[in-house]
Every structure is written in C-alpha cells, then in structure tokens.
Amino acid sequence: MNTPASYFDSQYAHAADPWHLGERWYDRRKYTLTVAALPRPRYLQAFEPGCSIGVLTELLAARCDHLLSTDRVASAVEATARRTTGLDHVTVRRMTVPDQWPEDSFDLVVLSELLYYFDSSTRTRLLHQSMEILREAGHLVTVHWNHPVAEHTCTGRDVADHLDTLTGLIRLARYDDPDFTLTVHEHSPGPGPVLSPARAEGLA
C-alpha cells in the first residue's frame, strides 16, 4: 500500500528538514550527480514532483528556463519557495501526485526519492502519467535510495528495472552504487538510438 499522508505530516511537524537534505554530503553528492547526468545543457520546461525543501530544485533551476516543483506538504512548499526567492522562472505549488497532475507538457521530469512511497500499481500510474506529459525526446530522470526502509515499497534498483519494461522509454544512462540508483530515460515513440550528448553535437 502507499505510504500514508500522515507519515509525511509527522516528519515535517517535527523538523523543517526531516531528512537533513541540506546538510549531508551524501545528498549533496547525489544531487550533483543527478544534475550532471542531465543529457542537455538546458531544458525549456521541467517538472519536479516531491521537491521537499528544494535543495535539488535550486540546482535544477540553473538548467531550466521554466521549472515547476511541487510537494504534498505545505511547509515543504513554503521552504522551497523561500529557497527559490528571486528565481522568477521557478513555480512552487502544493500538489499531491499522482491524483493531482499538471496539464502542461515538459521536456524534463525528475522523480527523486519519490516512487518508493507508492505501491506497484500507483507507481506504474505515476510513471505513465510522466511519459504522457513528456515531449518526444524529453528526459525522465529517477534517483532513489537502495537500502531497506519500512516506509518504502521498493528500492532504486527496483525502480530502474521497472522503467526498462515500459514501452516508450529508452534508457540513456543508469548509475548504481550501494546507496542509490540513478537513471536517465528518453521518451521515444519507437526503437532507435537515443540522442546522446555526443550525438547531439555531431560527435557520434
């Protein structure tokens, strides 16, 4: 079953940054690798659900013309809004995915530390919704913790394996380490080579 909303409410009721995302080297390294893995230097429009306090949001903002970041918890939305004050191209909104979903289309969707809070059917629904709003040749980036946690329904490796089964996505990159798995998939209507950074610049 999905992790209940009360779990997140409780976490933020006891701490402004319950997972210490703004403090730990582990998270700084993970976020740096996430942004470094983006195949394009810049994206026109990006969507980041489950933004928490906005540490990754701030890094993504430097690579996007427009960024929509959302979270289900009001205090997290407020924290991200404060962190991105002055960044007019960033919109921060309270939204509970996948029941609430943007109507726009995007060329980048980033699902970071989010999918393991959902059961298999809801996770599949969220991934299909992500593909539906991705423009052709857009990128879906996922990054998730690999160690067992009582509130998690799967690991980062499980998420990566699931993504490889979905029609319409072609894997561009996968990074595994003991702590997390990072993937980059391209939205493609059919088989064929993905537009890697080298291909995009005519090098391959």
mmCIF file of C-alpha atoms in Angstrom:
data_model
loop_
_atom_site.group_PDB
_atom_site.id
_atom_site.type_symbol
_atom_site.label_atom_id
_atom_site.label_comp_id
_atom_site.label_asym_id
_atom_site.label_seq_id
_atom_site.Cartn_x
_atom_site.Cartn_y
_atom_site.Cartn_z
ATOM 1 C CA MET A 1 0.000 0.000 0.000
ATOM 2 C CA ASN A 2 1.056 3.608 -0.451
ATOM 3 C CA THR A 3 2.839 5.357 2.404
ATOM 4 C CA PRO A 4 0.084 7.304 4.224
ATOM 5 C CA ALA A 5 -0.011 11.094 4.157
ATOM 6 C CA SER A 6 0.203 11.127 7.964
ATOM 7 C CA TYR A 7 3.790 9.840 7.718
ATOM 8 C CA PHE A 8 4.917 12.956 5.832
ATOM 9 C CA ASP A 9 2.865 15.283 8.011
ATOM 10 C CA SER A 10 4.527 13.785 11.087
ATOM 11 C CA GLN A 11 8.020 14.087 9.624
ATOM 12 C CA TYR A 12 7.649 17.789 8.832
ATOM 13 C CA ALA A 13 5.840 18.508 12.101
ATOM 14 C CA HIS A 14 9.000 17.556 13.992
ATOM 15 C CA ALA A 15 11.648 19.133 11.743
ATOM 16 C CA ALA A 16 11.880 21.681 8.936
ATOM 17 C CA ASP A 17 14.279 19.373 7.082
ATOM 18 C CA PRO A 18 13.356 15.899 8.387
ATOM 19 C CA TRP A 19 15.792 14.015 6.117
ATOM 20 C CA HIS A 20 18.618 16.563 6.556
ATOM 21 C CA LEU A 21 18.754 17.102 2.800
ATOM 22 C CA GLY A 22 20.507 20.432 3.141
ATOM 23 C CA GLU A 23 23.225 19.159 5.471
ATOM 24 C CA ARG A 24 24.655 15.809 4.409
ATOM 25 C CA TRP A 25 27.451 15.139 1.935
ATOM 26 C CA TYR A 26 25.522 12.077 0.755
ATOM 27 C CA ASP A 27 22.678 14.256 -0.515
ATOM 28 C CA ARG A 28 24.953 16.969 -1.947
ATOM 29 C CA ARG A 29 26.851 14.319 -3.905
ATOM 30 C CA LYS A 30 23.636 12.641 -5.090
ATOM 31 C CA TYR A 31 22.123 15.912 -6.267
ATOM 32 C CA THR A 32 25.351 16.927 -8.024
ATOM 33 C CA LEU A 33 25.412 13.595 -9.857
ATOM 34 C CA THR A 34 21.725 13.949 -10.750
ATOM 35 C CA VAL A 35 22.220 17.324 -12.389
ATOM 36 C CA ALA A 36 25.471 16.211 -14.039
ATOM 37 C CA ALA A 37 23.612 13.274 -15.630
ATOM 38 C CA LEU A 38 21.184 15.554 -17.492
ATOM 39 C CA PRO A 39 21.981 14.977 -21.169
ATOM 40 C CA ARG A 40 21.225 18.541 -22.299
ATOM 41 C CA PRO A 41 22.841 21.730 -21.079
ATOM 42 C CA ARG A 42 19.426 23.358 -20.740
ATOM 43 C CA TYR A 43 15.720 22.431 -20.706
ATOM 44 C CA LEU A 44 12.794 24.581 -21.723
ATOM 45 C CA GLN A 45 10.294 23.268 -19.164
ATOM 46 C CA ALA A 46 10.826 20.820 -16.287
ATOM 47 C CA PHE A 47 8.647 19.192 -13.638
ATOM 48 C CA GLU A 48 9.889 18.048 -10.219
ATOM 49 C CA PRO A 49 7.200 16.482 -8.008
ATOM 50 C CA GLY A 50 8.097 15.709 -4.403
ATOM 51 C CA CYS A 51 10.557 18.605 -4.112
ATOM 52 C CA SER A 52 10.713 18.564 -0.283
ATOM 53 C CA ILE A 53 12.665 21.650 0.903
ATOM 54 C CA GLY A 54 14.021 22.471 -2.558
ATOM 55 C CA VAL A 55 17.714 21.553 -2.410
ATOM 56 C CA LEU A 56 17.596 19.767 -5.780
ATOM 57 C CA THR A 57 15.123 22.368 -7.057
ATOM 58 C CA GLU A 58 17.749 25.075 -6.687
ATOM 59 C CA LEU A 59 20.247 23.087 -8.773
ATOM 60 C CA LEU A 60 17.689 22.201 -11.454
ATOM 61 C CA ALA A 61 16.669 25.841 -11.732
ATOM 62 C CA ALA A 62 20.105 26.676 -13.114
ATOM 63 C CA ARG A 63 19.491 24.303 -16.045
ATOM 64 C CA CYS A 64 15.859 25.151 -16.896
ATOM 65 C CA ASP A 65 14.022 28.058 -18.478
ATOM 66 C CA HIS A 66 10.875 27.117 -16.534
ATOM 67 C CA LEU A 67 10.638 24.736 -13.568
ATOM 68 C CA LEU A 68 7.527 23.526 -11.756
ATOM 69 C CA SER A 69 8.325 21.977 -8.368
ATOM 70 C CA THR A 70 5.620 20.527 -6.132
ATOM 71 C CA ASP A 71 5.112 18.759 -2.832
ATOM 72 C CA ARG A 72 2.133 17.481 -0.877
ATOM 73 C CA VAL A 73 3.261 19.081 2.424
ATOM 74 C CA ALA A 74 2.579 22.811 2.874
ATOM 75 C CA SER A 75 5.701 23.518 4.961
ATOM 76 C CA ALA A 76 7.897 21.864 2.302
ATOM 77 C CA VAL A 77 6.320 24.016 -0.397
ATOM 78 C CA GLU A 78 6.952 27.111 1.732
ATOM 79 C CA ALA A 79 10.584 26.105 2.300
ATOM 80 C CA THR A 80 11.171 25.572 -1.422
ATOM 81 C CA ALA A 81 9.510 28.885 -2.236
ATOM 82 C CA ARG A 82 11.842 30.651 0.207
ATOM 83 C CA ARG A 83 14.888 28.872 -1.207
ATOM 84 C CA THR A 84 13.997 29.927 -4.754
ATOM 85 C CA THR A 85 13.020 33.503 -3.933
ATOM 86 C CA GLY A 86 14.182 35.704 -6.782
ATOM 87 C CA LEU A 87 14.123 32.874 -9.317
ATOM 88 C CA ASP A 88 11.113 34.031 -11.306
ATOM 89 C CA HIS A 89 11.257 31.053 -13.665
ATOM 90 C CA VAL A 90 10.564 28.627 -10.782
ATOM 91 C CA THR A 91 6.967 27.905 -9.773
ATOM 92 C CA VAL A 92 6.404 26.094 -6.474
ATOM 93 C CA ARG A 93 2.991 24.581 -5.896
ATOM 94 C CA ARG A 94 1.275 22.293 -3.409
ATOM 95 C CA MET A 95 0.204 19.175 -5.267
ATOM 96 C CA THR A 96 -0.442 15.544 -4.330
ATOM 97 C CA VAL A 97 0.689 13.261 -7.148
ATOM 98 C CA PRO A 98 -0.475 11.255 -8.978
ATOM 99 C CA ASP A 99 -4.069 12.313 -8.179
ATOM 100 C CA GLN A 100 -3.160 15.915 -8.942
ATOM 101 C CA TRP A 101 -1.119 16.404 -12.084
ATOM 102 C CA PRO A 102 -0.004 19.315 -14.288
ATOM 103 C CA GLU A 103 -1.665 19.814 -17.670
ATOM 104 C CA ASP A 104 1.422 21.250 -19.358
ATOM 105 C CA SER A 105 3.977 19.295 -21.374
ATOM 106 C CA PHE A 106 7.632 19.096 -20.345
ATOM 107 C CA ASP A 107 10.982 18.145 -21.791
ATOM 108 C CA LEU A 108 12.311 17.031 -18.381
ATOM 109 C CA VAL A 109 10.630 15.195 -15.494
ATOM 110 C CA VAL A 110 12.699 14.448 -12.373
ATOM 111 C CA LEU A 111 11.437 11.869 -9.877
ATOM 112 C CA SER A 112 13.814 11.985 -6.927
ATOM 113 C CA GLU A 113 13.198 9.913 -3.784
ATOM 114 C CA LEU A 114 9.510 9.664 -4.617
ATOM 115 C CA LEU A 115 8.468 6.436 -6.326
ATOM 116 C CA TYR A 116 9.191 4.075 -3.443
ATOM 117 C CA TYR A 117 6.383 5.651 -1.429
ATOM 118 C CA PHE A 118 3.806 4.114 -3.796
ATOM 119 C CA ASP A 119 2.578 0.591 -4.325
ATOM 120 C CA SER A 120 3.227 -1.094 -7.662
ATOM 121 C CA SER A 121 0.004 -0.064 -9.385
ATOM 122 C CA THR A 122 0.222 3.579 -8.262
ATOM 123 C CA ARG A 123 3.899 3.712 -9.183
ATOM 124 C CA THR A 124 3.079 2.421 -12.671
ATOM 125 C CA ARG A 125 0.310 5.006 -12.990
ATOM 126 C CA LEU A 126 2.670 7.809 -11.987
ATOM 127 C CA LEU A 127 5.287 6.671 -14.494
ATOM 128 C CA HIS A 128 2.721 6.508 -17.304
ATOM 129 C CA GLN A 129 1.496 9.980 -16.405
ATOM 130 C CA SER A 130 5.099 11.182 -16.504
ATOM 131 C CA MET A 131 5.500 9.768 -20.009
ATOM 132 C CA GLU A 132 2.237 11.373 -21.139
ATOM 133 C CA ILE A 133 3.467 14.868 -20.268
ATOM 134 C CA LEU A 134 6.967 14.298 -21.669
ATOM 135 C CA ARG A 135 7.562 15.720 -25.115
ATOM 136 C CA GLU A 136 9.165 13.481 -27.703
ATOM 137 C CA ALA A 137 12.898 13.123 -26.917
ATOM 138 C CA GLY A 138 12.234 14.506 -23.434
ATOM 139 C CA HIS A 139 14.042 13.000 -20.477
ATOM 140 C CA LEU A 140 12.746 11.164 -17.422
ATOM 141 C CA VAL A 141 15.282 11.125 -14.584
ATOM 142 C CA THR A 142 14.848 8.977 -11.477
ATOM 143 C CA VAL A 143 17.043 8.651 -8.400
ATOM 144 C CA HIS A 144 16.174 6.538 -5.351
ATOM 145 C CA TRP A 145 17.679 5.085 -2.164
ATOM 146 C CA ASN A 146 18.713 1.420 -2.252
ATOM 147 C CA HIS A 147 18.709 0.453 1.429
ATOM 148 C CA PRO A 148 15.574 -1.077 3.011
ATOM 149 C CA VAL A 149 13.257 1.343 4.824
ATOM 150 C CA ALA A 150 9.995 0.346 6.487
ATOM 151 C CA GLU A 151 8.029 3.085 4.697
ATOM 152 C CA HIS A 152 9.454 2.236 1.255
ATOM 153 C CA THR A 153 7.751 -0.246 -1.057
ATOM 154 C CA CYS A 154 10.818 -0.815 -3.261
ATOM 155 C CA THR A 155 14.423 0.282 -3.878
ATOM 156 C CA GLY A 156 16.134 2.378 -6.504
ATOM 157 C CA ARG A 157 17.236 -0.764 -8.317
ATOM 158 C CA ASP A 158 13.623 -1.961 -8.426
ATOM 159 C CA VAL A 159 12.536 1.371 -9.917
ATOM 160 C CA ALA A 160 15.270 1.174 -12.558
ATOM 161 C CA ASP A 161 14.310 -2.368 -13.526
ATOM 162 C CA HIS A 162 10.644 -1.345 -13.780
ATOM 163 C CA LEU A 163 11.479 1.573 -16.073
ATOM 164 C CA ASP A 164 13.248 -0.724 -18.506
ATOM 165 C CA THR A 165 9.983 -2.627 -19.065
ATOM 166 C CA LEU A 166 7.956 0.416 -20.141
ATOM 167 C CA THR A 167 7.222 0.947 -23.817
ATOM 168 C CA GLY A 168 8.063 4.463 -24.947
ATOM 169 C CA LEU A 169 11.186 4.861 -22.842
ATOM 170 C CA ILE A 170 14.745 4.127 -23.953
ATOM 171 C CA ARG A 171 17.433 4.043 -21.316
ATOM 172 C CA LEU A 172 20.214 6.550 -21.846
ATOM 173 C CA ALA A 173 22.088 6.040 -18.576
ATOM 174 C CA ARG A 174 21.993 4.084 -15.329
ATOM 175 C CA TYR A 175 24.246 4.595 -12.334
ATOM 176 C CA ASP A 176 24.241 2.131 -9.425
ATOM 177 C CA ASP A 177 26.097 2.466 -6.182
ATOM 178 C CA PRO A 178 25.409 0.843 -2.794
ATOM 179 C CA ASP A 179 23.270 3.788 -1.689
ATOM 180 C CA PHE A 180 21.170 4.857 -4.677
ATOM 181 C CA THR A 181 20.366 4.182 -8.323
ATOM 182 C CA LEU A 182 20.104 6.987 -10.881
ATOM 183 C CA THR A 183 18.541 6.529 -14.315
ATOM 184 C CA VAL A 184 18.008 8.698 -17.375
ATOM 185 C CA HIS A 185 15.457 7.598 -19.990
ATOM 186 C CA GLU A 186 14.480 9.289 -23.233
ATOM 187 C CA HIS A 187 10.850 9.405 -24.347
ATOM 188 C CA SER A 188 10.787 7.846 -27.791
ATOM 189 C CA PRO A 189 7.821 6.666 -29.902
ATOM 190 C CA GLY A 190 9.823 3.765 -31.326
ATOM 191 C CA PRO A 191 13.113 1.887 -31.242
ATOM 192 C CA GLY A 192 16.332 3.514 -32.286
ATOM 193 C CA PRO A 193 19.402 5.235 -30.903
ATOM 194 C CA VAL A 194 18.822 7.865 -28.254
ATOM 195 C CA LEU A 195 20.110 11.373 -28.801
ATOM 196 C CA SER A 196 23.123 11.188 -26.504
ATOM 197 C CA PRO A 197 25.156 14.338 -25.777
ATOM 198 C CA ALA A 198 27.807 13.216 -28.283
ATOM 199 C CA ARG A 199 25.191 12.563 -30.995
ATOM 200 C CA ALA A 200 23.535 15.883 -30.260
ATOM 201 C CA GLU A 201 26.815 17.642 -31.056
ATOM 202 C CA GLY A 202 27.585 15.519 -34.097
ATOM 203 C CA LEU A 203 30.421 13.615 -32.468
ATOM 204 C CA ALA A 204 28.935 10.113 -32.864
#
